[in-house]
Each structure stands twice: as C-alpha cells, then as structure tokens.
Amino acid sequence: MSESPAAPAGADQALLIPGPAGRIEAALDLPEADASPQPVLAIICHPLPTEGGSMHNKVVTMTARALRESGIATLRFNFRGVGQSEGSFDDGQGELDDLRAVAAWARATHPEKALWLAGFSFGAWVALRGAVELNAGALISIAPPVGRGWSFDGVAMPAVPWLLIQGEADEIVDAGAVFDWVATLPRPPMLVKMPDTSHFFHRKLIDLRGAVKHGVRDWLPVPPAA
C-alpha cells in the first residue's frame, strides 16, 4: 500500500511508494482537462541527486507538463536520499532499483495504462538502462550524460519510439559526444538538437515543452483533438 503525504505544489496525488531502500516520494499528475486522455502513464526520472536534482527540477516538471498536455498521466519521483525518499545515493545502481519499484507500483495500480519512461541528465541514464527490462512503450531522453562517467557500454537499447533532446550549448554534457554516440546506434532515437540551449534549458523551457509535445504526438494511442 502507498501512503499519501501532503501533496507538493501542483501534484494531483502525493505518494510514498515502498522501495528497496525504504519509502519513495512520488507525485502522480493527471492529464490536462482539455487533452484527449491517453492510456499511458509516463515515469520521469530526475537529474543527479548529489548536485541538487529532484522531481521538482524545472526540466522534469516542464517535461511532465508537456506530457500532461498531450493527455498522458505523469509520475515523478525522488531517488533514494532525496526529499522524503529514504536511503542514500548509490551511484546509479540503487536508483535503477528505485525506478523498478516505481514501475512495479505503476503497473499494479494502473494496469490499463502503457508505461513510458523519461529522464533528464542522470535520470536519462537511469531510464535508458531500465527501458528494455521494464518493457517501456516509449522513451524520452533529455541531455543524457554521455561522457560524464556514467557508462553506456552494454546497455540494451530500446526498439520502441525514442525521443532524444539535446541542447547544443550544454555546458555540462558534451553535445558532440551525445551526437557521436547516437550515430553509433543501430536504431537511433529521434534526435532534436536545440541551438543556443544550456544544460538546464534556461530561457528555453517553453521550447523544450514544444519539442516533447511534437516528438510524442505521433506515438499517442488516441489521436489528439484537432
């Protein structure tokens, strides 16, 4: 059973989901009222906990907003040691276990919905590593940390719709390294390059929103309203 703490600002339902290191704090948000409801629940993974990353990160919340405006319910959560999530940072291994626990909760409580995964920076690496194992129906990767010490070697690449958004002026992730990595993939993602865009999408969050909405539009099970 999940507990419901006081809802964070903007959350339709706040949750404490059982996880391998203790409770996992999460926020479930329903689709926007004027969007065609989709039978999809998207889990969004946040950036590096040791650098202040959380489910309240602006890139994470804007990605969630874009998906809700597309008719998709979203589930943001804090990795272990962040906010009310118990445990401590585990360099990506325990964080993948956290994602597994959140995905299991999502499937148990919303069996009628397909599961999509999304992630920003460190969260993009965690989501990518879980995509095949968790049988995600689609994947959104935002500024994946290629060349930042997180190994992409041996990661099973998804064969589902996959959107990758990368700022060309990213001061943290080497955009060129991301583009070179994408070029080596047998089934590369839909790649959106955003010029003059930094890692945290400063002054470009509305453009990010548009890129996400446009990128997933053709994947939606229910055609969006005209």
Coordinates of C-alpha atoms in Angstrom, one line a residue:
M1 CA 0.0 0.0 0.0
S2 CA 1.1 3.6 -0.7
E3 CA 0.8 6.4 1.8
S4 CA -0.3 9.9 0.8
P5 CA 1.6 12.7 2.4
A6 CA 0.8 16.4 1.9
A7 CA 0.7 16.9 -1.8
P8 CA 3.6 19.0 -3.3
A9 CA 2.6 22.1 -5.2
G10 CA 0.9 21.2 -8.4
A11 CA 0.6 17.5 -7.7
D12 CA -2.8 15.8 -8.1
Q13 CA -1.7 13.0 -5.7
A14 CA 1.4 12.7 -3.5
L15 CA 2.6 9.2 -2.7
L16 CA 5.1 7.3 -0.6
I17 CA 5.8 4.1 -2.6
P18 CA 7.5 1.1 -0.9
G19 CA 11.0 0.8 -2.3
P20 CA 14.1 -1.3 -1.8
A21 CA 15.8 1.3 0.4
G22 CA 12.6 2.4 2.1
R23 CA 9.8 4.8 1.1
I24 CA 10.0 6.6 -2.3
E25 CA 8.4 10.0 -2.5
A26 CA 6.4 10.5 -5.7
A27 CA 3.9 12.8 -7.3
L28 CA 1.2 11.5 -9.7
D29 CA -0.4 14.1 -12.0
L30 CA -3.4 13.6 -14.2
P31 CA -3.7 14.8 -17.9
E32 CA -4.8 18.3 -18.6
A33 CA -8.6 18.5 -18.7
D34 CA -8.7 19.8 -22.3
A35 CA -6.4 17.0 -23.7
S36 CA -7.6 13.7 -25.2
P37 CA -6.9 11.2 -22.4
Q38 CA -4.3 8.6 -23.3
P39 CA -4.0 5.1 -21.8
V40 CA -0.4 5.9 -20.9
L41 CA 1.5 6.6 -17.6
A42 CA 4.9 8.2 -18.0
I43 CA 7.5 7.9 -15.2
I44 CA 10.0 10.8 -15.2
C45 CA 13.5 10.4 -13.6
H46 CA 15.3 13.5 -12.2
P47 CA 18.9 14.6 -12.5
L48 CA 21.9 13.9 -10.3
P49 CA 20.9 13.8 -6.6
T50 CA 24.3 14.9 -5.4
E51 CA 24.0 18.1 -7.4
G52 CA 20.6 19.0 -6.1
G53 CA 18.5 17.1 -8.6
S54 CA 14.9 16.2 -7.6
M55 CA 11.5 15.6 -9.0
H56 CA 10.9 19.4 -8.7
N57 CA 13.6 20.2 -11.2
K58 CA 12.3 22.6 -13.8
V59 CA 13.2 20.4 -16.8
V60 CA 11.5 17.5 -15.1
T61 CA 8.3 19.5 -14.3
M62 CA 8.2 21.0 -17.8
T63 CA 8.5 17.6 -19.4
A64 CA 5.7 16.4 -17.2
R65 CA 3.6 19.4 -18.2
A66 CA 4.2 18.7 -21.9
L67 CA 3.1 15.1 -21.5
R68 CA 0.0 16.0 -19.4
E69 CA -0.9 18.5 -22.2
S70 CA -0.7 15.5 -24.5
G71 CA -3.2 13.6 -22.4
I72 CA -0.7 11.4 -20.5
A73 CA -0.6 10.9 -16.8
T74 CA 2.8 11.5 -15.2
L75 CA 4.6 10.0 -12.2
R76 CA 7.6 11.9 -10.9
F77 CA 9.6 10.5 -8.0
N78 CA 12.6 11.3 -5.9
F79 CA 15.5 8.9 -6.0
R80 CA 16.7 7.5 -2.6
G81 CA 18.0 10.1 -0.2
V82 CA 16.2 13.0 -1.9
G83 CA 13.2 14.8 -0.3
Q84 CA 11.2 12.2 1.6
S85 CA 12.7 9.2 -0.2
E86 CA 14.6 7.1 2.2
G87 CA 18.1 5.6 1.7
S88 CA 21.2 7.3 0.3
F89 CA 22.8 7.9 -3.1
D90 CA 24.0 4.7 -4.8
D91 CA 25.8 5.9 -7.9
G92 CA 23.0 4.8 -10.2
Q93 CA 22.6 1.1 -9.2
G94 CA 20.2 1.7 -6.3
E95 CA 18.5 4.4 -8.3
L96 CA 17.7 1.9 -11.0
D97 CA 16.2 -0.3 -8.3
D98 CA 14.1 2.7 -7.2
L99 CA 12.8 3.0 -10.8
R100 CA 12.0 -0.7 -10.9
A101 CA 9.9 -0.3 -7.7
V102 CA 8.1 2.8 -9.0
A103 CA 7.3 1.0 -12.3
A104 CA 6.0 -2.1 -10.4
W105 CA 3.7 0.2 -8.4
A106 CA 2.5 1.9 -11.6
R107 CA 1.7 -1.4 -13.3
A108 CA -0.1 -2.7 -10.2
T109 CA -2.2 0.3 -9.7
H110 CA -2.8 1.3 -13.4
P111 CA -2.7 -2.0 -15.3
E112 CA -4.8 -0.4 -18.1
K113 CA -2.0 2.0 -19.0
A114 CA 1.1 1.5 -21.1
L115 CA 4.3 2.5 -19.3
W116 CA 6.5 5.2 -20.8
L117 CA 9.8 6.3 -19.3
A118 CA 11.5 9.7 -19.5
G119 CA 14.6 11.1 -17.8
F120 CA 16.8 14.2 -17.7
S121 CA 20.6 14.1 -17.4
F122 CA 21.5 11.4 -14.8
G123 CA 17.8 10.4 -14.9
A124 CA 18.0 9.9 -18.6
W125 CA 20.8 7.3 -18.0
V126 CA 18.8 5.5 -15.3
A127 CA 15.6 5.5 -17.6
L128 CA 17.6 4.2 -20.6
R129 CA 19.1 1.4 -18.5
G130 CA 15.6 0.3 -17.4
A131 CA 13.7 0.8 -20.7
V132 CA 14.1 -2.7 -22.1
E133 CA 13.9 -4.6 -18.8
L134 CA 10.7 -2.7 -17.9
N135 CA 9.2 -3.1 -21.3
A136 CA 8.6 0.6 -21.7
G137 CA 6.3 1.5 -24.6
A138 CA 8.4 4.7 -25.4
L139 CA 11.4 6.6 -24.0
I140 CA 12.3 10.2 -23.8
S141 CA 15.9 11.1 -23.1
I142 CA 16.9 14.7 -22.3
A143 CA 20.6 15.6 -22.2
P144 CA 21.8 12.1 -21.4
P145 CA 25.2 12.3 -19.7
V146 CA 27.3 10.7 -22.3
G147 CA 31.0 11.0 -21.4
R148 CA 30.2 12.1 -17.9
G149 CA 31.4 9.0 -16.1
W150 CA 28.2 7.0 -16.5
S151 CA 28.8 4.0 -18.7
F152 CA 26.5 3.5 -21.7
D153 CA 28.5 0.4 -22.7
G154 CA 26.5 -2.8 -22.7
V155 CA 23.2 -1.0 -22.1
A156 CA 20.3 -2.7 -24.0
M157 CA 19.0 -0.2 -26.5
P158 CA 15.2 0.0 -26.8
A159 CA 13.4 -0.9 -30.0
V160 CA 10.4 1.4 -29.2
P161 CA 9.7 5.0 -30.1
W162 CA 12.5 7.0 -28.6
L163 CA 13.0 10.8 -28.5
L164 CA 16.3 12.4 -27.5
I165 CA 16.5 16.1 -26.9
Q166 CA 19.9 17.8 -26.6
G167 CA 21.0 21.4 -26.2
E168 CA 23.8 22.4 -28.4
A169 CA 25.3 24.8 -25.9
D170 CA 25.2 22.4 -23.0
E171 CA 27.9 23.3 -20.5
I172 CA 27.7 20.1 -18.5
V173 CA 27.1 17.3 -21.1
D174 CA 29.2 17.4 -24.3
A175 CA 26.6 17.7 -27.0
G176 CA 29.1 16.5 -29.6
A177 CA 29.7 13.3 -27.6
V178 CA 25.9 12.7 -27.5
F179 CA 25.6 13.2 -31.2
D180 CA 28.6 10.9 -31.9
W181 CA 27.1 8.2 -29.6
V182 CA 23.7 8.4 -31.3
A183 CA 25.4 7.9 -34.7
T184 CA 26.7 4.6 -33.5
L185 CA 23.3 3.1 -32.5
P186 CA 21.7 0.6 -34.9
R187 CA 18.3 2.0 -34.1
P188 CA 19.0 5.7 -33.2
P189 CA 16.3 7.8 -31.5
M190 CA 14.5 10.8 -33.0
L191 CA 17.1 13.4 -32.3
V192 CA 16.2 17.0 -31.6
K193 CA 19.1 19.4 -31.4
M194 CA 18.2 22.7 -29.7
P195 CA 20.6 25.6 -30.6
D196 CA 21.8 28.1 -28.0
T197 CA 20.4 25.9 -25.3
S198 CA 22.2 25.1 -22.0
H199 CA 22.0 22.0 -19.9
F200 CA 19.2 23.3 -17.7
F201 CA 17.3 24.8 -20.7
H202 CA 17.5 28.4 -19.3
R203 CA 15.1 30.6 -21.2
K204 CA 14.3 27.5 -23.4
L205 CA 11.8 25.6 -21.3
I206 CA 8.9 26.6 -23.5
D207 CA 10.9 25.3 -26.5
L208 CA 11.5 22.1 -24.6
R209 CA 7.8 21.8 -23.9
G210 CA 7.1 22.1 -27.6
A211 CA 9.8 19.6 -28.6
V212 CA 8.3 17.0 -26.2
K213 CA 4.8 17.5 -27.4
H214 CA 5.7 17.4 -31.1
G215 CA 8.0 14.5 -30.6
V216 CA 5.4 12.2 -28.9
R217 CA 2.4 13.4 -31.0
D218 CA 2.5 10.5 -33.5
W219 CA 3.0 7.9 -30.7
L220 CA -0.2 8.7 -28.9
P221 CA -2.7 5.8 -28.9
V222 CA -5.7 8.2 -29.1
P223 CA -5.4 10.8 -31.8
P224 CA -5.2 14.3 -30.3
A225 CA -8.1 16.6 -30.7
A226 CA -7.7 18.9 -33.7

